[in-house]
Coordinates of C-alpha atoms in Angstrom, one line a residue:
M1 CA 111.4 67.6 96.0
S2 CA 111.2 70.8 92.9
G3 CA 111.2 74.3 93.2
L4 CA 110.4 77.3 91.3
V5 CA 113.1 80.2 92.0
L6 CA 112.4 83.3 93.3
G7 CA 115.1 84.5 92.9
W8 CA 118.9 85.3 93.2
Q9 CA 121.0 86.1 96.9
A10 CA 124.6 87.6 95.7
V11 CA 127.6 86.6 98.2
A12 CA 130.8 87.9 98.4
H13 CA 133.1 85.6 99.0
G14 CA 135.8 88.2 100.6
P15 CA 139.6 89.4 100.5
M16 CA 141.7 87.5 97.5
P17 CA 142.9 84.4 99.2
V18 CA 147.3 84.5 99.9
S19 CA 149.1 81.4 98.6
P20 CA 150.4 79.3 101.0
Y21 CA 153.6 78.4 99.3
F22 CA 155.0 82.6 99.9
D23 CA 155.6 81.2 103.7
R24 CA 157.6 78.2 102.4
P25 CA 161.4 79.9 100.5
P26 CA 163.4 78.2 99.8
P27 CA 166.4 77.1 102.2
A28 CA 169.5 78.9 102.6
S29 CA 171.7 75.9 102.1
G30 CA 171.6 73.2 99.2
I31 CA 171.6 73.4 95.5
D32 CA 172.0 76.7 94.0
P33 CA 170.6 79.5 96.0
A34 CA 169.6 81.6 92.8
Q35 CA 167.9 78.3 91.2
A36 CA 166.0 77.6 94.1
N37 CA 164.6 80.9 94.4
A38 CA 163.5 81.0 90.7
L39 CA 161.7 77.7 91.4
W40 CA 160.4 78.8 94.5
R41 CA 158.6 81.6 92.7
K42 CA 157.6 80.0 90.0
Q43 CA 156.0 77.7 92.4
V44 CA 154.6 80.6 94.6
E45 CA 153.2 82.3 90.9
D46 CA 151.2 79.4 89.4
D47 CA 149.7 78.7 92.9
Q48 CA 148.6 82.1 93.2
Q49 CA 147.1 82.0 89.7
R50 CA 145.5 79.0 90.6
I51 CA 144.0 80.4 93.7
I52 CA 142.7 83.5 91.4
T53 CA 141.5 81.5 89.1
L54 CA 139.2 79.6 92.0
H55 CA 137.9 83.1 93.1
H56 CA 136.6 84.4 90.1
T57 CA 135.2 81.1 89.3
Q58 CA 133.2 80.7 92.6
P59 CA 129.6 81.5 92.3
A60 CA 128.4 84.9 92.9
W61 CA 124.7 84.6 93.0
Y62 CA 122.4 81.4 93.9
P63 CA 118.9 81.1 94.0
V64 CA 116.4 82.1 96.2
M65 CA 113.9 78.6 96.5
V66 CA 110.3 77.8 96.9
W67 CA 110.1 74.3 96.9
D68 CA 107.1 72.5 96.9
D69 CA 105.8 71.9 100.2
V70 CA 105.2 76.1 100.2
P71 CA 101.7 75.6 98.1
L72 CA 100.8 79.1 98.1
L73 CA 103.3 81.8 97.9
P74 CA 101.4 85.6 97.8
V75 CA 103.8 88.2 96.5
F76 CA 103.1 92.0 97.3
G77 CA 104.0 95.1 96.0
G78 CA 106.4 95.9 92.8
T79 CA 106.0 97.2 89.2
A80 CA 105.2 95.8 86.3
A81 CA 108.7 95.7 85.7
L82 CA 109.6 93.4 88.6
W83 CA 105.8 91.6 88.0
S84 CA 107.6 90.7 84.3
S85 CA 111.2 89.7 85.3
L86 CA 108.9 86.7 88.1
L87 CA 107.4 85.3 84.9
V88 CA 109.9 85.0 83.4
T89 CA 111.7 83.4 86.2
F90 CA 109.1 81.3 86.4
S91 CA 108.9 80.1 83.0
M92 CA 112.7 79.1 82.8
S93 CA 112.3 77.4 86.1
F94 CA 109.3 75.2 86.9
P95 CA 109.5 71.3 86.1
G96 CA 106.2 71.1 85.0
R97 CA 103.0 73.4 83.0
V98 CA 103.6 77.2 83.6
R99 CA 100.2 78.9 83.3
L100 CA 100.0 82.6 83.5
V101 CA 97.3 84.7 84.2
N102 CA 96.9 88.5 84.1
L103 CA 93.7 90.0 85.1
T104 CA 95.5 93.7 84.8
Q105 CA 96.1 96.3 82.0
M106 CA 99.6 95.6 82.4
D107 CA 101.2 94.2 79.0
L108 CA 103.6 91.8 81.6
F109 CA 104.0 88.4 78.7
D110 CA 106.4 90.8 75.9
P111 CA 109.7 89.6 78.5
V112 CA 107.8 86.2 78.4
R113 CA 108.0 85.9 75.0
R114 CA 111.0 87.7 74.2
A115 CA 113.3 85.9 76.7
P116 CA 115.7 83.1 75.5
G117 CA 115.8 81.1 78.2
V118 CA 112.0 80.4 78.3
P119 CA 110.1 77.1 77.0
A120 CA 108.1 77.5 74.8
V121 CA 105.2 79.7 74.7
R122 CA 101.8 79.9 73.9
S123 CA 99.4 83.5 74.8
D124 CA 96.0 83.6 74.2
V125 CA 93.3 86.2 75.1
L126 CA 89.9 86.6 75.4
S127 CA 88.1 89.3 73.5
A128 CA 84.6 90.2 73.4
R129 CA 84.8 90.5 69.2
G130 CA 86.4 86.4 69.4
S131 CA 88.8 84.5 72.0
T132 CA 92.1 82.2 71.4
V133 CA 91.1 80.1 73.1
D134 CA 87.8 77.7 73.4
V135 CA 86.5 79.0 77.2
F136 CA 83.8 76.8 76.8
G137 CA 84.2 73.6 75.2
K138 CA 84.5 70.4 77.2
R139 CA 82.3 71.3 80.2
T140 CA 80.5 69.2 81.7
P141 CA 77.1 70.5 81.7
D142 CA 77.0 71.5 85.7
E143 CA 80.0 73.1 85.3
L144 CA 78.8 75.3 82.2
A145 CA 75.6 76.1 83.8
A146 CA 77.8 77.5 86.9
L147 CA 80.0 79.6 84.0
V148 CA 77.7 81.1 82.7
T149 CA 75.6 82.5 85.7
D150 CA 78.0 83.2 88.3
V151 CA 80.7 85.4 85.9
L152 CA 77.8 87.7 85.5
R153 CA 76.3 87.5 88.8
P154 CA 79.5 86.8 91.5
A155 CA 78.2 86.1 95.1
A156 CA 79.2 89.3 96.6
G157 CA 76.3 89.1 99.1
G158 CA 73.2 87.1 99.9
Q159 CA 71.3 88.4 97.3
G160 CA 73.4 87.5 94.7
R161 CA 74.4 83.6 95.8
N162 CA 70.3 83.9 95.6
D163 CA 70.3 84.8 92.3
A164 CA 72.6 83.0 91.1
L165 CA 71.0 79.7 92.3
R166 CA 67.9 80.2 90.8
A167 CA 69.8 80.8 87.4
R168 CA 71.2 77.9 87.7
Q169 CA 68.2 75.8 88.7
E170 CA 66.5 76.8 85.6
L171 CA 69.4 76.3 83.5
G172 CA 69.4 73.3 84.7
R173 CA 65.9 72.4 83.6
V174 CA 66.5 73.5 79.9
Q175 CA 69.4 70.7 80.0
Q176 CA 67.3 68.0 80.9
L177 CA 65.3 68.8 77.7
L178 CA 68.3 68.6 75.4
D179 CA 69.9 65.5 73.8
V180 CA 73.4 67.5 74.4
S181 CA 73.5 69.9 77.5
N182 CA 77.1 71.7 77.5
D183 CA 76.8 73.7 73.9
L184 CA 76.7 77.0 74.9
V185 CA 75.3 77.6 71.3
R186 CA 72.7 74.6 71.6
L187 CA 71.3 76.1 75.4
R188 CA 70.6 79.9 73.7
D189 CA 68.4 79.2 70.8
A190 CA 65.7 75.9 73.2
I191 CA 65.9 79.4 75.9
A192 CA 64.4 81.1 72.7
L193 CA 62.3 78.7 71.5
L194 CA 61.3 78.2 75.0
L195 CA 60.3 82.5 74.9
G196 CA 59.0 82.1 71.6
H197 CA 61.7 83.7 69.6
P198 CA 60.8 83.6 65.5
P199 CA 62.3 80.8 64.0
R200 CA 64.8 82.6 62.1
T201 CA 67.0 83.5 65.4
I202 CA 66.8 80.1 66.0
T203 CA 70.9 78.3 64.3
T204 CA 70.2 75.0 65.9
S205 CA 68.1 72.1 64.5
F206 CA 66.9 70.1 67.7
S207 CA 65.5 66.8 67.6
R208 CA 61.9 65.0 67.6
R209 CA 62.1 64.3 71.2
E210 CA 63.7 67.1 71.9
D211 CA 61.3 69.7 70.2
S212 CA 58.5 67.8 71.5
D213 CA 59.8 68.3 75.1
L214 CA 60.7 72.2 75.0
R215 CA 57.1 73.2 72.8
D216 CA 55.5 71.0 76.1
Y217 CA 58.2 72.7 78.6
R218 CA 56.8 76.2 77.3
A219 CA 53.5 75.6 77.2
D220 CA 53.0 73.7 81.1
V221 CA 55.2 76.3 82.9
V222 CA 57.0 79.1 80.7
S223 CA 53.6 80.4 80.2
G224 CA 51.9 79.8 83.0
S225 CA 54.8 81.3 85.3
Q226 CA 56.5 85.3 84.6
H227 CA 58.8 84.8 87.3
V228 CA 60.4 81.5 85.3
A229 CA 60.0 83.6 82.7
A230 CA 61.4 86.6 83.1
R231 CA 64.8 83.9 84.5
L232 CA 64.7 82.7 81.0
N233 CA 65.2 85.9 79.2
D234 CA 67.9 86.8 81.6
L235 CA 70.1 83.5 80.8
H236 CA 68.9 84.3 77.2
G237 CA 70.9 87.8 77.4
D238 CA 73.2 86.3 79.3
L239 CA 74.4 83.7 76.7
A240 CA 74.5 85.7 74.2
G241 CA 76.5 87.8 75.6
L242 CA 79.1 85.1 76.7
L243 CA 78.8 84.0 73.4
A244 CA 80.6 86.7 71.6
Y245 CA 84.1 85.5 73.6
A246 CA 83.6 82.2 71.7
R247 CA 86.6 81.1 69.6
D248 CA 86.8 82.3 66.9
P249 CA 88.7 80.0 64.0
A250 CA 90.0 83.2 61.9
R251 CA 92.3 84.4 65.2
A252 CA 95.6 82.3 66.2
A253 CA 97.7 83.0 69.4
R254 CA 100.5 83.8 69.8
T255 CA 103.4 81.4 69.4
S256 CA 107.5 81.6 69.9
G257 CA 109.9 78.7 70.7
G258 CA 109.4 75.6 69.1
G259 CA 107.9 72.5 71.0
P260 CA 105.2 71.3 73.6
F261 CA 104.2 74.6 74.8
R262 CA 105.0 74.3 78.5
V263 CA 104.1 78.0 79.6
R264 CA 101.2 79.2 78.4
T265 CA 99.6 83.0 78.4
Y266 CA 95.8 84.2 79.5
E267 CA 95.0 88.5 79.1
A268 CA 92.3 90.1 78.4
E269 CA 92.4 91.4 75.1
R270 CA 93.6 95.7 75.8
G271 CA 90.7 98.0 74.3
G272 CA 86.8 98.4 73.6
S273 CA 84.7 99.4 76.7
T274 CA 85.7 99.0 80.1
Q275 CA 81.8 97.1 80.9
D276 CA 83.9 93.9 77.9
A277 CA 87.2 94.2 79.7
E278 CA 85.7 93.4 82.6
L279 CA 83.6 90.7 81.8
A280 CA 86.3 89.4 79.7
R281 CA 88.5 89.3 83.0
E282 CA 86.4 87.7 85.4
L283 CA 85.7 84.8 82.8
L284 CA 89.3 84.1 82.2
A285 CA 89.3 83.9 85.6
R286 CA 86.7 81.4 86.8
T287 CA 87.5 79.0 83.4
S288 CA 91.3 79.5 85.5
M289 CA 89.7 77.9 88.2
L290 CA 88.0 75.3 86.3
A291 CA 91.3 74.5 84.8
F292 CA 93.5 74.8 87.6
A293 CA 91.6 71.9 89.7
A294 CA 91.5 69.9 86.8
P295 CA 94.1 67.0 88.1
Y296 CA 97.0 67.1 86.2
K297 CA 100.1 64.3 86.5
L298 CA 102.9 66.7 86.2
P299 CA 104.0 69.3 88.7
D300 CA 101.3 72.0 87.6
L301 CA 101.3 75.8 88.3
L302 CA 99.4 78.6 88.7
V303 CA 100.5 83.0 88.8
V304 CA 97.5 84.7 89.0
A305 CA 99.1 88.7 88.5
G306 CA 96.4 91.2 89.5
A307 CA 94.8 88.8 92.7
E308 CA 92.6 92.1 94.0
A309 CA 90.0 91.2 90.7
L310 CA 89.4 87.6 92.4
A311 CA 85.6 87.2 93.3
P312 CA 86.2 86.5 97.0
E313 CA 85.0 82.8 96.2
V314 CA 87.3 83.2 93.1
L315 CA 90.2 83.0 95.7
D316 CA 88.9 80.6 97.6
A317 CA 88.5 78.1 95.6
L318 CA 91.9 79.0 94.3
M319 CA 93.5 78.6 97.4
S320 CA 91.8 75.3 98.3
T321 CA 93.3 73.6 94.7
S322 CA 96.4 74.7 95.7
Q323 CA 96.4 72.8 98.7
R324 CA 96.5 69.5 96.7
P325 CA 99.1 67.3 95.6
G326 CA 101.6 69.1 92.4
K327 CA 99.9 71.9 93.1
Q328 CA 101.6 75.7 93.0
L329 CA 99.2 78.9 93.1
V330 CA 101.7 82.1 93.3
L331 CA 99.4 85.5 93.4
L332 CA 100.3 88.6 92.4
W333 CA 98.9 91.8 95.0
G334 CA 99.7 95.4 93.9
R335 CA 98.5 96.8 97.0
V336 CA 97.8 94.7 100.6
T337 CA 94.1 94.6 100.6
Q338 CA 92.3 92.7 103.3
E339 CA 91.4 89.6 101.2
A340 CA 95.3 89.6 100.6
Q341 CA 95.8 90.1 104.2
T342 CA 94.4 86.6 104.9
V343 CA 96.2 85.0 102.0
V344 CA 99.8 85.2 104.0
G345 CA 100.2 81.2 106.2
H346 CA 97.4 80.2 104.7
G347 CA 96.7 76.8 105.0
G348 CA 99.9 76.4 107.8
A349 CA 102.9 78.4 104.7
D350 CA 103.6 81.2 106.5
A351 CA 106.1 82.6 103.2
A352 CA 105.7 85.4 100.9
L353 CA 107.3 88.2 98.9
W354 CA 107.3 92.3 99.3
A355 CA 108.5 94.2 96.8
R356 CA 108.3 97.8 96.7
L357 CA 105.0 99.1 98.9
P358 CA 104.9 102.8 98.9
N359 CA 101.8 102.8 101.3
R360 CA 102.5 103.7 104.6
Q361 CA 99.9 101.4 105.5
D362 CA 101.0 98.2 103.4
A363 CA 104.5 99.0 104.7
E364 CA 103.4 98.8 108.1
F365 CA 101.3 95.5 107.0
A366 CA 104.4 94.0 105.7
A367 CA 107.1 94.8 108.8
N368 CA 104.3 93.1 111.2
Q369 CA 105.4 90.1 108.9
F370 CA 108.9 90.4 109.9
G371 CA 108.0 90.2 113.4
K372 CA 109.8 92.3 116.1
E373 CA 112.4 92.4 118.4
F374 CA 113.2 94.2 121.6
T375 CA 117.0 97.1 121.7
F376 CA 118.1 98.4 124.2
V377 CA 118.4 102.9 123.0
V378 CA 118.6 105.8 124.9
N379 CA 115.2 107.2 126.3
G380 CA 116.9 109.9 127.9
F381 CA 119.7 113.0 128.3
S382 CA 120.2 115.3 131.3
L383 CA 123.4 117.9 131.4
S384 CA 124.0 120.1 134.0
E385 CA 126.1 122.5 135.3
N386 CA 126.9 124.8 138.5
E387 CA 129.4 127.3 139.1
T388 CA 130.9 128.6 142.8
E389 CA 133.6 131.6 144.3
Q390 CA 134.0 132.2 147.3
W391 CA 135.7 134.8 149.0
N392 CA 137.3 135.5 152.8
E393 CA 139.3 137.6 154.0
S394 CA 140.0 138.5 157.5
Q395 CA 142.6 141.1 159.4
A396 CA 143.7 140.4 163.4
K397 CA 145.9 142.6 165.2
T398 CA 148.1 142.1 168.7
V399 CA 148.9 144.1 171.1
G400 CA 151.0 142.4 173.7
V401 CA 153.2 144.6 176.9
S402 CA 154.9 142.8 179.4
T403 CA 157.2 144.4 181.8
S404 CA 159.4 142.8 184.6
T405 CA 161.5 143.0 187.4
S406 CA 164.3 141.9 189.5
R407 CA 166.6 143.1 191.6
S408 CA 169.6 141.8 192.7
S409 CA 171.5 142.8 196.7
G410 CA 174.2 140.9 197.9
S411 CA 177.6 142.0 200.1
S412 CA 180.9 140.4 199.9
S413 CA 184.1 141.1 201.7
S414 CA 187.4 139.5 202.0
G415 CA 190.4 139.6 204.8
T416 CA 194.2 138.1 204.8
L417 CA 195.9 137.3 208.1
T418 CA 199.6 138.1 206.2
G419 CA 199.7 141.7 207.5
A420 CA 197.7 143.6 205.5
L421 CA 194.0 143.9 206.2
N422 CA 191.9 144.2 203.5
F423 CA 188.1 144.8 204.1
G424 CA 185.1 145.2 200.3
R425 CA 181.4 144.8 200.2
N426 CA 179.6 144.9 197.0
F427 CA 176.0 146.0 196.6
G428 CA 174.4 145.7 193.2
K429 CA 170.3 146.2 191.5
S430 CA 168.7 145.8 188.1
V431 CA 165.7 146.8 186.8
S432 CA 164.0 145.6 183.0
T433 CA 160.5 145.9 180.9
S434 CA 159.5 144.7 178.2
L435 CA 156.7 146.4 175.2
S436 CA 155.8 143.7 172.3
T437 CA 152.7 144.3 169.7
S438 CA 151.7 142.1 166.9
T439 CA 149.2 142.7 163.9
S440 CA 148.2 139.5 160.7
T441 CA 146.2 139.9 158.0
T442 CA 144.6 137.1 156.3
H443 CA 142.9 137.4 152.1
G444 CA 140.8 134.2 150.8
T445 CA 139.4 133.2 147.2
G446 CA 138.3 129.8 146.6
G447 CA 135.1 128.3 143.2
S448 CA 134.8 125.4 141.5
T449 CA 133.0 125.1 138.3
G450 CA 131.2 121.2 137.4
V451 CA 129.2 120.3 134.7
T452 CA 127.6 116.9 135.0
S453 CA 125.7 114.9 132.3
Q454 CA 123.9 112.1 132.8
T455 CA 122.4 109.6 129.9
S456 CA 119.4 106.6 130.2
W457 CA 119.0 103.8 128.4
G458 CA 115.2 101.7 128.0
R459 CA 114.2 98.5 125.8
V460 CA 111.8 98.8 123.3
H461 CA 110.1 96.1 121.5
E462 CA 110.8 97.5 117.2
H463 CA 110.3 95.9 113.4
V464 CA 113.4 93.6 113.0
V465 CA 112.7 95.4 109.0
P466 CA 110.7 98.8 109.4
P467 CA 107.9 100.0 107.6
E468 CA 110.5 102.7 105.4
T469 CA 112.9 99.7 104.2
F470 CA 109.8 98.1 102.1
Q471 CA 109.1 101.4 101.0
R472 CA 112.6 102.5 99.5
L473 CA 113.2 99.2 97.7
D474 CA 114.6 99.8 94.4
D475 CA 112.8 97.7 91.8
G476 CA 114.2 94.6 90.9
V477 CA 114.3 93.7 94.8
A478 CA 112.3 92.4 97.7
L479 CA 112.8 90.7 100.5
Y480 CA 111.4 86.8 101.0
R481 CA 110.8 85.5 103.7
N482 CA 110.1 81.6 104.6
G483 CA 109.1 81.4 108.8
R484 CA 112.0 82.5 110.5
T485 CA 113.8 82.6 107.2
A486 CA 114.1 86.0 105.7
M487 CA 116.7 87.2 102.3
I488 CA 117.1 90.2 100.1
T489 CA 116.3 88.5 96.3
F490 CA 117.5 90.1 93.3
C491 CA 114.4 88.8 90.7
D492 CA 116.2 90.7 87.7
P493 CA 116.2 86.6 85.2
A494 CA 119.4 88.1 83.1
I495 CA 121.3 86.6 86.4
A496 CA 120.8 83.1 85.2
R497 CA 123.0 84.0 82.6
S498 CA 125.7 85.8 84.3
G499 CA 128.1 82.7 84.3
R500 CA 129.0 83.1 88.2
T501 CA 125.3 81.7 89.2
S502 CA 124.8 78.6 91.5
P503 CA 122.3 75.7 90.2
T504 CA 121.9 74.8 93.9
P505 CA 120.4 77.5 96.3
L506 CA 123.2 78.9 98.0
G507 CA 123.5 76.2 101.8
P508 CA 123.5 76.0 105.1

């Protein structure tokens, strides 16, 4: 299984480990203690140095791979510097043929040509002043007719499709009159002959049969139908305009490196009129579509920078071709347009690379692709404080009076028989009175102060990666997601030559 490197992920191996010999001191008895300690110390130092060397030579960077079971990889956001870094990494890592197409006005290919790890590169340009590549050669008659009619009549709606179909049918009738029907110059001159242009404007020498058939067609069809003449006149102008983009033998493509050109770059020449640049990009997009659809025995990678410029029918054709064995397509989008959203998950391969997206809507779409999860957060907080004070006073007075009287009386007599008579009598009486008074006073003071706080939690459904993360990503950093797996990717091709980069991805 072959793979395409997107970048690298950093792995921290933790603190420096310690040699286990630290815990194995020499025994107290035996050989001379000083000699034993010296031997133990040397053993510890040698083993620790071995561990340090091994720790510092462990890979700190592991490649982030896109295997060939992901036929279509969209890349969203990022700057021109990030895109150039990705193109360099793709050129270094892909095992087969690499074709890079630039549909933007940015200079993306200069770092590819200068990177030391990139194999031989050939850089071609399309221009209205003459191109370095032949985009019309080696086409079948049907391919050439489709290219001519579709480049200038993109099928944006029903009317555009109808116009392109009629123009293709008309061009097909002209091709049937020629022995060589896939030559753009011969087609232009044949239509000029049908329209009755002066002979000096016709540079092609037709055979006797071709000349006879063309003149008969002009007399029988073109002269009698104003609509056919109008369509042929439009086709003549289209062919004349497209021939300006034919290969110019005086212009040579830029090359770098030696050996076969495994990496090919294509772009529209900057400068000139806006219309010429737009036509060059449309022509480049459709010729790339045809070249990508052609069979190739080795792994075939096509990278399109500025996929926003692709017509819907071209985008559909490229995505369909990417599902073939051996084909892999990478589309670089500056914005998450409506067409770009349809690319995500196409063909069942749910993989994408997300760089910085300053636009809020683009960032929210990216965050939705990484999913949401339930988390518990504080959704309520209340605080109450109360204070009470109590004061009471009471006074009581008690007066009591009690009186008691007691009397006692008695008499006693005594006598003796010894000759003296004694007689005595006693009387007694007592009275008592008591009075008591009591007074009590009570004072009481009390109070309390209380503070009550309450926190409530609720479950919410939040983004795993919030949109703000995509808006604030550093240049050169992207998030790669493949199904349920996501990782931070550093897209600097210089990491490959850092000396601490693993040749294989990080295992499970």
